[in-house]
Amino acid sequence: MGALSGLGLLARRQLRTSWGATAALGVVAFLAAGVLSTAPRAVATMHADQVVYETATASGPARDVISVVDSIPGRAPNGGFYDPGSVGSGVPDEPDWAPFVENLDAVRAESPEPLRSVMGAPLFHVTSTDPAYTAPERSSDLAEAKVLLRTAPDLAEHAELVEGRWPTATAGPVFVGDEQSISQPAERAPAFEVAVSRAVAETYGWELGGRYDNLSGSGIIALAGRYPSLVVTGIFETGDPDADYWLHHALGARASVIADPNRGLLGTATAYVDPAMITPLTLGVAETRIWYPVSTDGLTAADVPLLLAQMNGQSARTFLVPAGPDDPTPLQLRPTSRLTEILESLLAQRTGVDAIVAVLAVGPLGATVAVLALGARLVVDRRRSALALLRARGASGTQVRLLMGGEGLVVGLGSAAVGFAAGLVLSAAVGVDAPVTLAQVLLAVAAGLAPAVALALATSPAGLRTTRSDLAPRSRSRVRWVLEVLVVAGAALAAWLLLSRGVVAGSGAGSGSGVDPLVAAAPLLVSLALTLLAVRAYPWLALAAERALAPRRDLVPFLGAARATRDPAGGPVPAVALVLAVAVAATSAVLYSTVSGGVVREAWRATGADLRVSGPVVDEPVADQIAAFDGVAAVSPVGDVGDGLLQGVGSSPRVEVWTADAAELVLAQQDVEGAPETLDGLAGPGGAGDGALPVILTPGAAGPGVGPGTTGITLTTQEGDVPVRVVDVVDELPGLPAGRSLVLADADRLAEATGDVSYPRLALVGLTDDADRAAVTAEISRLLPSSVVEDPDQEADAVLAAPVSGGLAVAFVLAVLLAGLLCAGAVVMTLMLAAPARARLLAVLQTLGLSPRLGRGLVGWEIGPWAVVALVVGAVLGVVVPELVLAAVDVTALTGGPTQPDARYDPLLLGAAAAGFVVVVLAAVGVAAALSRRGEVAAQLRMGSND
């Protein structure tokens, strides 16, 4: 007991009198516990926010659970067994669909969690399968006015009636005798009542109380023969026509008007009827659209794989939903949802993000271990005399290790607890609401125990006596060699496995549940392997520098190189910490540039120009009007001619033929990345007098042996044949559909050769450098109200605004900051380890006349070689690690494109990272040099005289 109390007293005295080095270990434990309590929860919150973001930005039809059945609730499919004569001339009864709604909700209630909570209460409407044709009003300018008849039991809850009243049931036609045809009743019915939205009424030129004739011919079965007209009894406002409810009610909020060059304006809209009228009007030939609104509020990222599996299982089933207790023909519900596509994308995003975060994390983790080792060595170095005295007075090696471990335990656990609590407070302040898991608590405890373990391992009883490293005998132990060989072999094996496996997309139902250990371990192993190789090469390089500097008259370079060879500050441990820190900063810069640059590239690939206009026909007069806007440099209408056939020598692939104004397209895509450099060849001469049409092909359209300059191929279109000359074969045509077999030709030349004329519904617009994008977009929208104008910069900003994009950017920044802190800690601890020997040497040299400036240079030689090694090896790893990540992890879900991006190296970011590293090193060198003041010369000389 006396011995233990004496050790405890000594430990307390050491903590009071020499606490700086131990406090450094506490700071490392504090930071590690804080990061471990914050980072995993921040990543989980980011994934949960991404789930809500992706589903919230998707429209209702793109995420809701939907089923469309070709029948009316309570009726046989396709109007089977419907007898119009059974209705007679009376008013049909209102259907009771309440049991049907209850049965639909039972499908949701019987679904497992989390699917049950995601699905909302069911909604449905019934719509005629075919449209009716009404006589167009002159005030509408329509050449054709088609009407779909629909009934929705909840219409009054989602629309505001502003004029008239809701439609009611009316009497039907009178059928007498078995020979009476359904298109020729004995007595036709009076006008049936409808309600339409104000936008539809304005487009069709309809007014409240107006009676409009139905046309005979095609459309709903014999509607004009049974119901010669309709009357508008109500006009309603829909509010936001792009709300999810109205997107499910196609053509209900507003009409569709298509400009046909041959026929004029063709309109299609929906008119709402009373539920009792849908069967008599359509004779049962109608479809029921059922949907369950989807809400992902409260859904966590961990629920996504299970939800995807449940939705896939649900879509494989058929549910029988009767309209009532005696329904002989229940609706066969086959739910489908495009939410599965969103969930698969989320899983792919999660896999990519988790892999990148893991790569960013293992570097600081290795650097943290190295800094802990340096800190432990520094503490032991400060306690060396006291520990040696304990050994001389009979303390065992175990007791000495327990003493130092206890010191680390007290400091480490306390610092880790404070760091963990600080991380929780910071997480709550920034909105990170993911729950704390047991694994995170255990990791924080491990961070608290790490200083104790490091101090215990660093306290070697045999190493308490001070010796010169250059005179000490080299260890004959083969353990280090074996470990280094194992690290290098593991790095080679991990890299080979990653490269041979290729890119693995994380879109399966079982993916996204964790980080691929191989992806996380390979970059760390490669970094350690290159660092160890550099450490092995370092003595030879330092010796070469020493011999090269020996003939020089100035002392410091030679003396610095000699000390770096014979007694390197800190040994190889600082190299590991510095290399990993630089590698993390370089990797972060490269991956950030790659992902963000890939997003921008894909946005420009999809749009193909400064602006992309789609929707209405953009013929030559419209293109001229757009070209006249201020800031517009070029306008190229792009049209789809249709399918064609490329008949060559070896194959005849079916292709899609597209045309453009080649001369304008060259200007519009002048600065677009990925645009073919041979676009001007489409407007150039076809061939050597053979009249061949210049074309550009995508790989799917080019058969075997087809490349730039290939001739002897014939393009067959709907209008004729023409020989073609291949100008180029490109991977993609920006602005046109990706992944298809495309043929691009000049519109005028193709029309001249075959007579094919397209009606372009797409235009690529190039702008001048000083153009106001917003103003040009507004002008085009006023000219073409129904068009969609896409701006690549806005598209890229929308992708980069997603939680995963913002979270990755934060992760990159934090990784660089953490690497900088670890780098600073490694440099400071390394210089502090070398401080005693340096002070003695400087005391002697300054007595002999060495100036303080030259003394600072000697300090620089202690860390400078390791800094150069870190910069060189870190730069190599900044190339190797991103290439490994991109070779193994599919990041297309993050960039939004179909192809894996290539690594991008931004000189500004990489230069900033290198400059930051140099600044940290120089600052640490300056601090260490300031500690070697001339006022300490006499003290160091007196101490040295007793050595």
mmCIF file with all atom_site columns, C-alpha atoms in Angstrom, residues 108-177:
data_model
loop_
_atom_site.group_PDB
_atom_site.id
_atom_site.type_symbol
_atom_site.label_atom_id
_atom_site.label_alt_id
_atom_site.label_comp_id
_atom_site.label_asym_id
_atom_site.label_entity_id
_atom_site.label_seq_id
_atom_site.pdbx_PDB_ins_code
_atom_site.Cartn_x
_atom_site.Cartn_y
_atom_site.Cartn_z
_atom_site.occupancy
_atom_site.B_iso_or_equiv
_atom_site.pdbx_formal_charge
_atom_site.auth_seq_id
_atom_site.auth_comp_id
_atom_site.auth_asym_id
_atom_site.auth_atom_id
_atom_site.pdbx_PDB_model_num
ATOM 1  C CA . ARG A 1 108 ? -52.675 0.176  -46.487 1.00 0.00 ? 108 ARG A CA 1
ATOM 2  C CA . ALA A 1 109 ? -53.465 -0.873 -42.913 1.00 0.00 ? 109 ALA A CA 1
ATOM 3  C CA . GLU A 1 110 ? -52.337 -4.444 -43.586 1.00 0.00 ? 110 GLU A CA 1
ATOM 4  C CA . SER A 1 111 ? -48.982 -3.333 -45.005 1.00 0.00 ? 111 SER A CA 1
ATOM 5  C CA . PRO A 1 112 ? -45.908 -3.753 -42.781 1.00 0.00 ? 112 PRO A CA 1
ATOM 6  C CA . GLU A 1 113 ? -43.956 -0.903 -41.269 1.00 0.00 ? 113 GLU A CA 1
ATOM 7  C CA . PRO A 1 114 ? -42.456 1.401  -42.459 1.00 0.00 ? 114 PRO A CA 1
ATOM 8  C CA . LEU A 1 115 ? -44.556 1.064  -45.622 1.00 0.00 ? 115 LEU A CA 1
ATOM 9  C CA . ARG A 1 116 ? -47.805 1.507  -43.701 1.00 0.00 ? 116 ARG A CA 1
ATOM 10 C CA . SER A 1 117 ? -46.705 4.843  -42.229 1.00 0.00 ? 117 SER A CA 1
ATOM 11 C CA . VAL A 1 118 ? -45.386 6.067  -45.572 1.00 0.00 ? 118 VAL A CA 1
ATOM 12 C CA . MET A 1 119 ? -48.706 5.458  -47.375 1.00 0.00 ? 119 MET A CA 1
ATOM 13 C CA . GLY A 1 120 ? -51.494 7.959  -46.765 1.00 0.00 ? 120 GLY A CA 1
ATOM 14 C CA . ALA A 1 121 ? -55.262 7.581  -47.011 1.00 0.00 ? 121 ALA A CA 1
ATOM 15 C CA . PRO A 1 122 ? -56.353 6.314  -50.464 1.00 0.00 ? 122 PRO A CA 1
ATOM 16 C CA . LEU A 1 123 ? -57.800 8.597  -53.126 1.00 0.00 ? 123 LEU A CA 1
ATOM 17 C CA . PHE A 1 124 ? -59.325 7.695  -56.481 1.00 0.00 ? 124 PHE A CA 1
ATOM 18 C CA . HIS A 1 125 ? -61.179 8.965  -59.520 1.00 0.00 ? 125 HIS A CA 1
ATOM 19 C CA . VAL A 1 126 ? -62.892 7.299  -62.479 1.00 0.00 ? 126 VAL A CA 1
ATOM 20 C CA . THR A 1 127 ? -62.211 8.549  -66.025 1.00 0.00 ? 127 THR A CA 1
ATOM 21 C CA . SER A 1 128 ? -63.507 7.556  -69.425 1.00 0.00 ? 128 SER A CA 1
ATOM 22 C CA . THR A 1 129 ? -61.033 5.435  -71.340 1.00 0.00 ? 129 THR A CA 1
ATOM 23 C CA . ASP A 1 130 ? -61.581 7.325  -74.596 1.00 0.00 ? 130 ASP A CA 1
ATOM 24 C CA . PRO A 1 131 ? -62.327 11.032 -75.024 1.00 0.00 ? 131 PRO A CA 1
ATOM 25 C CA . ALA A 1 132 ? -65.492 12.587 -76.366 1.00 0.00 ? 132 ALA A CA 1
ATOM 26 C CA . TYR A 1 133 ? -65.359 15.152 -79.143 1.00 0.00 ? 133 TYR A CA 1
ATOM 27 C CA . THR A 1 134 ? -67.205 18.440 -78.776 1.00 0.00 ? 134 THR A CA 1
ATOM 28 C CA . ALA A 1 135 ? -67.781 21.118 -81.351 1.00 0.00 ? 135 ALA A CA 1
ATOM 29 C CA . PRO A 1 136 ? -64.950 23.716 -80.924 1.00 0.00 ? 136 PRO A CA 1
ATOM 30 C CA . GLU A 1 137 ? -66.072 27.241 -80.098 1.00 0.00 ? 137 GLU A CA 1
ATOM 31 C CA . ARG A 1 138 ? -64.898 29.950 -82.446 1.00 0.00 ? 138 ARG A CA 1
ATOM 32 C CA . SER A 1 139 ? -63.632 32.045 -79.557 1.00 0.00 ? 139 SER A CA 1
ATOM 33 C CA . SER A 1 140 ? -61.212 29.275 -78.554 1.00 0.00 ? 140 SER A CA 1
ATOM 34 C CA . ASP A 1 141 ? -59.191 29.107 -81.816 1.00 0.00 ? 141 ASP A CA 1
ATOM 35 C CA . LEU A 1 142 ? -59.201 25.336 -81.389 1.00 0.00 ? 142 LEU A CA 1
ATOM 36 C CA . ALA A 1 143 ? -59.450 23.042 -84.379 1.00 0.00 ? 143 ALA A CA 1
ATOM 37 C CA . GLU A 1 144 ? -60.349 20.112 -82.130 1.00 0.00 ? 144 GLU A CA 1
ATOM 38 C CA . ALA A 1 145 ? -61.818 19.970 -78.620 1.00 0.00 ? 145 ALA A CA 1
ATOM 39 C CA . LYS A 1 146 ? -61.571 16.580 -76.929 1.00 0.00 ? 146 LYS A CA 1
ATOM 40 C CA . VAL A 1 147 ? -63.120 15.952 -73.531 1.00 0.00 ? 147 VAL A CA 1
ATOM 41 C CA . LEU A 1 148 ? -62.389 13.208 -71.022 1.00 0.00 ? 148 LEU A CA 1
ATOM 42 C CA . LEU A 1 149 ? -65.269 12.566 -68.613 1.00 0.00 ? 149 LEU A CA 1
ATOM 43 C CA . ARG A 1 150 ? -64.271 12.056 -64.993 1.00 0.00 ? 150 ARG A CA 1
ATOM 44 C CA . THR A 1 151 ? -65.852 11.757 -61.586 1.00 0.00 ? 151 THR A CA 1
ATOM 45 C CA . ALA A 1 152 ? -64.064 12.225 -58.266 1.00 0.00 ? 152 ALA A CA 1
ATOM 46 C CA . PRO A 1 153 ? -65.970 11.838 -54.981 1.00 0.00 ? 153 PRO A CA 1
ATOM 47 C CA . ASP A 1 154 ? -63.598 14.272 -53.209 1.00 0.00 ? 154 ASP A CA 1
ATOM 48 C CA . LEU A 1 155 ? -63.518 16.995 -55.880 1.00 0.00 ? 155 LEU A CA 1
ATOM 49 C CA . ALA A 1 156 ? -65.334 19.547 -53.705 1.00 0.00 ? 156 ALA A CA 1
ATOM 50 C CA . GLU A 1 157 ? -62.631 19.150 -51.014 1.00 0.00 ? 157 GLU A CA 1
ATOM 51 C CA . HIS A 1 158 ? -59.807 20.159 -53.350 1.00 0.00 ? 158 HIS A CA 1
ATOM 52 C CA . ALA A 1 159 ? -61.487 22.691 -55.659 1.00 0.00 ? 159 ALA A CA 1
ATOM 53 C CA . GLU A 1 160 ? -63.250 25.960 -54.931 1.00 0.00 ? 160 GLU A CA 1
ATOM 54 C CA . LEU A 1 161 ? -66.526 26.408 -56.808 1.00 0.00 ? 161 LEU A CA 1
ATOM 55 C CA . VAL A 1 162 ? -66.562 30.026 -58.021 1.00 0.00 ? 162 VAL A CA 1
ATOM 56 C CA . GLU A 1 163 ? -69.514 29.956 -60.426 1.00 0.00 ? 163 GLU A CA 1
ATOM 57 C CA . GLY A 1 164 ? -72.709 27.878 -60.573 1.00 0.00 ? 164 GLY A CA 1
ATOM 58 C CA . ARG A 1 165 ? -73.111 24.547 -58.805 1.00 0.00 ? 165 ARG A CA 1
ATOM 59 C CA . TRP A 1 166 ? -71.668 21.070 -58.874 1.00 0.00 ? 166 TRP A CA 1
ATOM 60 C CA . PRO A 1 167 ? -73.188 18.775 -61.538 1.00 0.00 ? 167 PRO A CA 1
ATOM 61 C CA . THR A 1 168 ? -75.941 16.350 -60.630 1.00 0.00 ? 168 THR A CA 1
ATOM 62 C CA . ALA A 1 169 ? -77.292 13.193 -62.250 1.00 0.00 ? 169 ALA A CA 1
ATOM 63 C CA . THR A 1 170 ? -79.617 13.593 -65.210 1.00 0.00 ? 170 THR A CA 1
ATOM 64 C CA . ALA A 1 171 ? -81.997 11.269 -67.042 1.00 0.00 ? 171 ALA A CA 1
ATOM 65 C CA . GLY A 1 172 ? -80.560 8.852  -69.552 1.00 0.00 ? 172 GLY A CA 1
ATOM 66 C CA . PRO A 1 173 ? -81.679 7.856  -73.065 1.00 0.00 ? 173 PRO A CA 1
ATOM 67 C CA . VAL A 1 174 ? -84.710 5.620  -73.597 1.00 0.00 ? 174 VAL A CA 1
ATOM 68 C CA . PHE A 1 175 ? -84.127 2.181  -75.139 1.00 0.00 ? 175 PHE A CA 1
ATOM 69 C CA . VAL A 1 176 ? -87.137 0.173  -76.311 1.00 0.00 ? 176 VAL A CA 1
ATOM 70 C CA . GLY A 1 177 ? -86.998 -3.399 -77.680 1.00 0.00 ? 177 GLY A CA 1
#
